[in-house]
Amino acid sequence: MKLKSLILTIGLSLFALSGLLAQDKYEYASVIYSIQEITFLSADKIEPIIVNKGEKAIQVLYKKLEELSAQGWELISVTEVASANYVSHTKYHLQKKKSQ
């Protein structure tokens, strides 16, 4: 009976451990859009995104989000931060599966 309990305990422990090891790992980043600038932030870098004269900032933002999507980044949420009576900036929160 003890042997049966021991085998069952080891089996359940290995099953639980395999579930923990199989979890996906993610990288996180944000694209912050304000009237003055657009910035990409991740654990590795801070990248200002240039809006050239004659370009609309919102179009540059959407192009950057499409580019990041093509690189495997996925939009997980959007946060708007308001000050006074207008939205001062918008944060686009992204995640990407880490390559193993």
PDB file of C-alpha atoms in Angstrom:
ATOM      1  CA  MET A   1       0.000   0.000   0.000  1.00  0.00           C
ATOM      2  CA  LYS A   2       2.862   2.374   0.834  1.00  0.00           C
ATOM      3  CA  LEU A   3       4.438   1.715  -2.565  1.00  0.00           C
ATOM      4  CA  LYS A   4       1.182   2.547  -4.321  1.00  0.00           C
ATOM      5  CA  SER A   5       0.903   5.854  -2.383  1.00  0.00           C
ATOM      6  CA  LEU A   6       4.523   6.708  -3.142  1.00  0.00           C
ATOM      7  CA  ILE A   7       4.095   6.067  -6.867  1.00  0.00           C
ATOM      8  CA  LEU A   8       0.875   8.086  -6.928  1.00  0.00           C
ATOM      9  CA  THR A   9       2.539  10.980  -5.043  1.00  0.00           C
ATOM     10  CA  ILE A  10       5.534  11.017  -7.411  1.00  0.00           C
ATOM     11  CA  GLY A  11       3.240  10.855 -10.437  1.00  0.00           C
ATOM     12  CA  LEU A  12       1.095  13.766  -9.258  1.00  0.00           C
ATOM     13  CA  SER A  13       4.201  15.797  -8.370  1.00  0.00           C
ATOM     14  CA  LEU A  14       5.677  15.273 -11.834  1.00  0.00           C
ATOM     15  CA  PHE A  15       2.350  16.193 -13.429  1.00  0.00           C
ATOM     16  CA  ALA A  16       2.158  19.431 -11.427  1.00  0.00           C
ATOM     17  CA  LEU A  17       5.798  20.279 -12.178  1.00  0.00           C
ATOM     18  CA  SER A  18       5.343  19.727 -15.910  1.00  0.00           C
ATOM     19  CA  GLY A  19       2.466  22.213 -15.899  1.00  0.00           C
ATOM     20  CA  LEU A  20       4.642  24.852 -14.262  1.00  0.00           C
ATOM     21  CA  LEU A  21       7.484  24.316 -16.703  1.00  0.00           C
ATOM     22  CA  ALA A  22       5.191  24.471 -19.734  1.00  0.00           C
ATOM     23  CA  GLN A  23       3.871  27.967 -19.004  1.00  0.00           C
ATOM     24  CA  ASP A  24       4.490  30.550 -21.718  1.00  0.00           C
ATOM     25  CA  LYS A  25       6.918  33.349 -20.918  1.00  0.00           C
ATOM     26  CA  TYR A  26       6.194  36.856 -22.224  1.00  0.00           C
ATOM     27  CA  GLU A  27       7.997  40.119 -22.855  1.00  0.00           C
ATOM     28  CA  TYR A  28       6.048  43.303 -22.180  1.00  0.00           C
ATOM     29  CA  ALA A  29       6.257  46.749 -23.751  1.00  0.00           C
ATOM     30  CA  SER A  30       4.261  49.940 -24.203  1.00  0.00           C
ATOM     31  CA  VAL A  31       3.777  52.507 -26.905  1.00  0.00           C
ATOM     32  CA  ILE A  32       2.960  55.884 -25.365  1.00  0.00           C
ATOM     33  CA  TYR A  33       1.205  58.432 -27.582  1.00  0.00           C
ATOM     34  CA  SER A  34       0.821  62.075 -26.618  1.00  0.00           C
ATOM     35  CA  ILE A  35       0.285  65.261 -28.565  1.00  0.00           C
ATOM     36  CA  GLN A  36       4.023  65.995 -28.587  1.00  0.00           C
ATOM     37  CA  GLU A  37       5.574  62.555 -29.053  1.00  0.00           C
ATOM     38  CA  ILE A  38       5.320  58.805 -29.513  1.00  0.00           C
ATOM     39  CA  THR A  39       7.642  56.500 -27.548  1.00  0.00           C
ATOM     40  CA  PHE A  40       8.204  52.728 -27.539  1.00  0.00           C
ATOM     41  CA  LEU A  41       9.268  51.351 -24.134  1.00  0.00           C
ATOM     42  CA  SER A  42      10.430  47.833 -23.331  1.00  0.00           C
ATOM     43  CA  ALA A  43      12.803  46.230 -20.834  1.00  0.00           C
ATOM     44  CA  ASP A  44      15.603  46.548 -23.406  1.00  0.00           C
ATOM     45  CA  LYS A  45      15.082  49.967 -24.939  1.00  0.00           C
ATOM     46  CA  ILE A  46      13.401  53.326 -25.098  1.00  0.00           C
ATOM     47  CA  GLU A  47      12.777  54.345 -28.688  1.00  0.00           C
ATOM     48  CA  PRO A  48      11.360  57.752 -29.617  1.00  0.00           C
ATOM     49  CA  ILE A  49       9.263  57.492 -32.788  1.00  0.00           C
ATOM     50  CA  ILE A  50       9.806  60.435 -35.095  1.00  0.00           C
ATOM     51  CA  VAL A  51       6.849  62.237 -36.647  1.00  0.00           C
ATOM     52  CA  ASN A  52       8.136  64.098 -39.693  1.00  0.00           C
ATOM     53  CA  LYS A  53       6.748  67.411 -40.867  1.00  0.00           C
ATOM     54  CA  GLY A  54       3.598  66.866 -42.899  1.00  0.00           C
ATOM     55  CA  GLU A  55       2.806  63.521 -41.242  1.00  0.00           C
ATOM     56  CA  LYS A  56      -0.093  63.022 -38.874  1.00  0.00           C
ATOM     57  CA  ALA A  57       1.035  61.596 -35.533  1.00  0.00           C
ATOM     58  CA  ILE A  58      -1.913  59.206 -35.335  1.00  0.00           C
ATOM     59  CA  GLN A  59      -0.975  57.670 -38.703  1.00  0.00           C
ATOM     60  CA  VAL A  60       2.638  57.241 -37.559  1.00  0.00           C
ATOM     61  CA  LEU A  61       1.331  55.585 -34.381  1.00  0.00           C
ATOM     62  CA  TYR A  62      -0.824  53.117 -36.320  1.00  0.00           C
ATOM     63  CA  LYS A  63       2.082  52.278 -38.657  1.00  0.00           C
ATOM     64  CA  LYS A  64       4.282  51.561 -35.631  1.00  0.00           C
ATOM     65  CA  LEU A  65       1.611  49.358 -34.032  1.00  0.00           C
ATOM     66  CA  GLU A  66       1.239  47.415 -37.314  1.00  0.00           C
ATOM     67  CA  GLU A  67       5.026  47.002 -37.501  1.00  0.00           C
ATOM     68  CA  LEU A  68       5.156  45.704 -33.929  1.00  0.00           C
ATOM     69  CA  SER A  69       2.274  43.318 -34.654  1.00  0.00           C
ATOM     70  CA  ALA A  70       4.230  41.893 -37.595  1.00  0.00           C
ATOM     71  CA  GLN A  71       7.153  41.314 -35.180  1.00  0.00           C
ATOM     72  CA  GLY A  72       4.917  39.187 -32.926  1.00  0.00           C
ATOM     73  CA  TRP A  73       3.766  41.836 -30.445  1.00  0.00           C
ATOM     74  CA  GLU A  74       0.126  41.572 -29.406  1.00  0.00           C
ATOM     75  CA  LEU A  75      -1.992  44.445 -28.058  1.00  0.00           C
ATOM     76  CA  ILE A  76      -3.381  43.485 -24.640  1.00  0.00           C
ATOM     77  CA  SER A  77      -4.862  46.756 -23.364  1.00  0.00           C
ATOM     78  CA  VAL A  78      -5.144  50.495 -23.893  1.00  0.00           C
ATOM     79  CA  THR A  79      -5.069  53.111 -21.135  1.00  0.00           C
ATOM     80  CA  GLU A  80      -6.016  56.752 -21.606  1.00  0.00           C
ATOM     81  CA  VAL A  81      -4.701  59.234 -19.057  1.00  0.00           C
ATOM     82  CA  ALA A  82      -6.673  62.456 -18.761  1.00  0.00           C
ATOM     83  CA  SER A  83      -5.612  65.722 -17.264  1.00  0.00           C
ATOM     84  CA  ALA A  84      -7.923  68.705 -17.039  1.00  0.00           C
ATOM     85  CA  ASN A  85     -10.577  68.143 -19.721  1.00  0.00           C
ATOM     86  CA  TYR A  86      -8.572  66.305 -22.357  1.00  0.00           C
ATOM     87  CA  VAL A  87      -6.653  63.046 -22.805  1.00  0.00           C
ATOM     88  CA  SER A  88      -2.995  63.872 -22.163  1.00  0.00           C
ATOM     89  CA  HIS A  89      -1.602  60.554 -23.387  1.00  0.00           C
ATOM     90  CA  THR A  90      -2.597  57.054 -24.370  1.00  0.00           C
ATOM     91  CA  LYS A  91      -0.647  53.891 -23.513  1.00  0.00           C
ATOM     92  CA  TYR A  92      -0.847  50.812 -25.722  1.00  0.00           C
ATOM     93  CA  HIS A  93       0.260  47.782 -23.657  1.00  0.00           C
ATOM     94  CA  LEU A  94       1.823  44.929 -25.641  1.00  0.00           C
ATOM     95  CA  GLN A  95       3.083  41.413 -25.003  1.00  0.00           C
ATOM     96  CA  LYS A  96       5.126  38.958 -27.038  1.00  0.00           C
ATOM     97  CA  LYS A  97       5.988  35.340 -26.336  1.00  0.00           C
ATOM     98  CA  LYS A  98       9.659  34.935 -25.500  1.00  0.00           C
ATOM     99  CA  SER A  99      11.513  32.658 -27.878  1.00  0.00           C
ATOM    100  CA  GLN A 100      12.808  29.607 -26.045  1.00  0.00           C
TER     101      GLN A 100
END
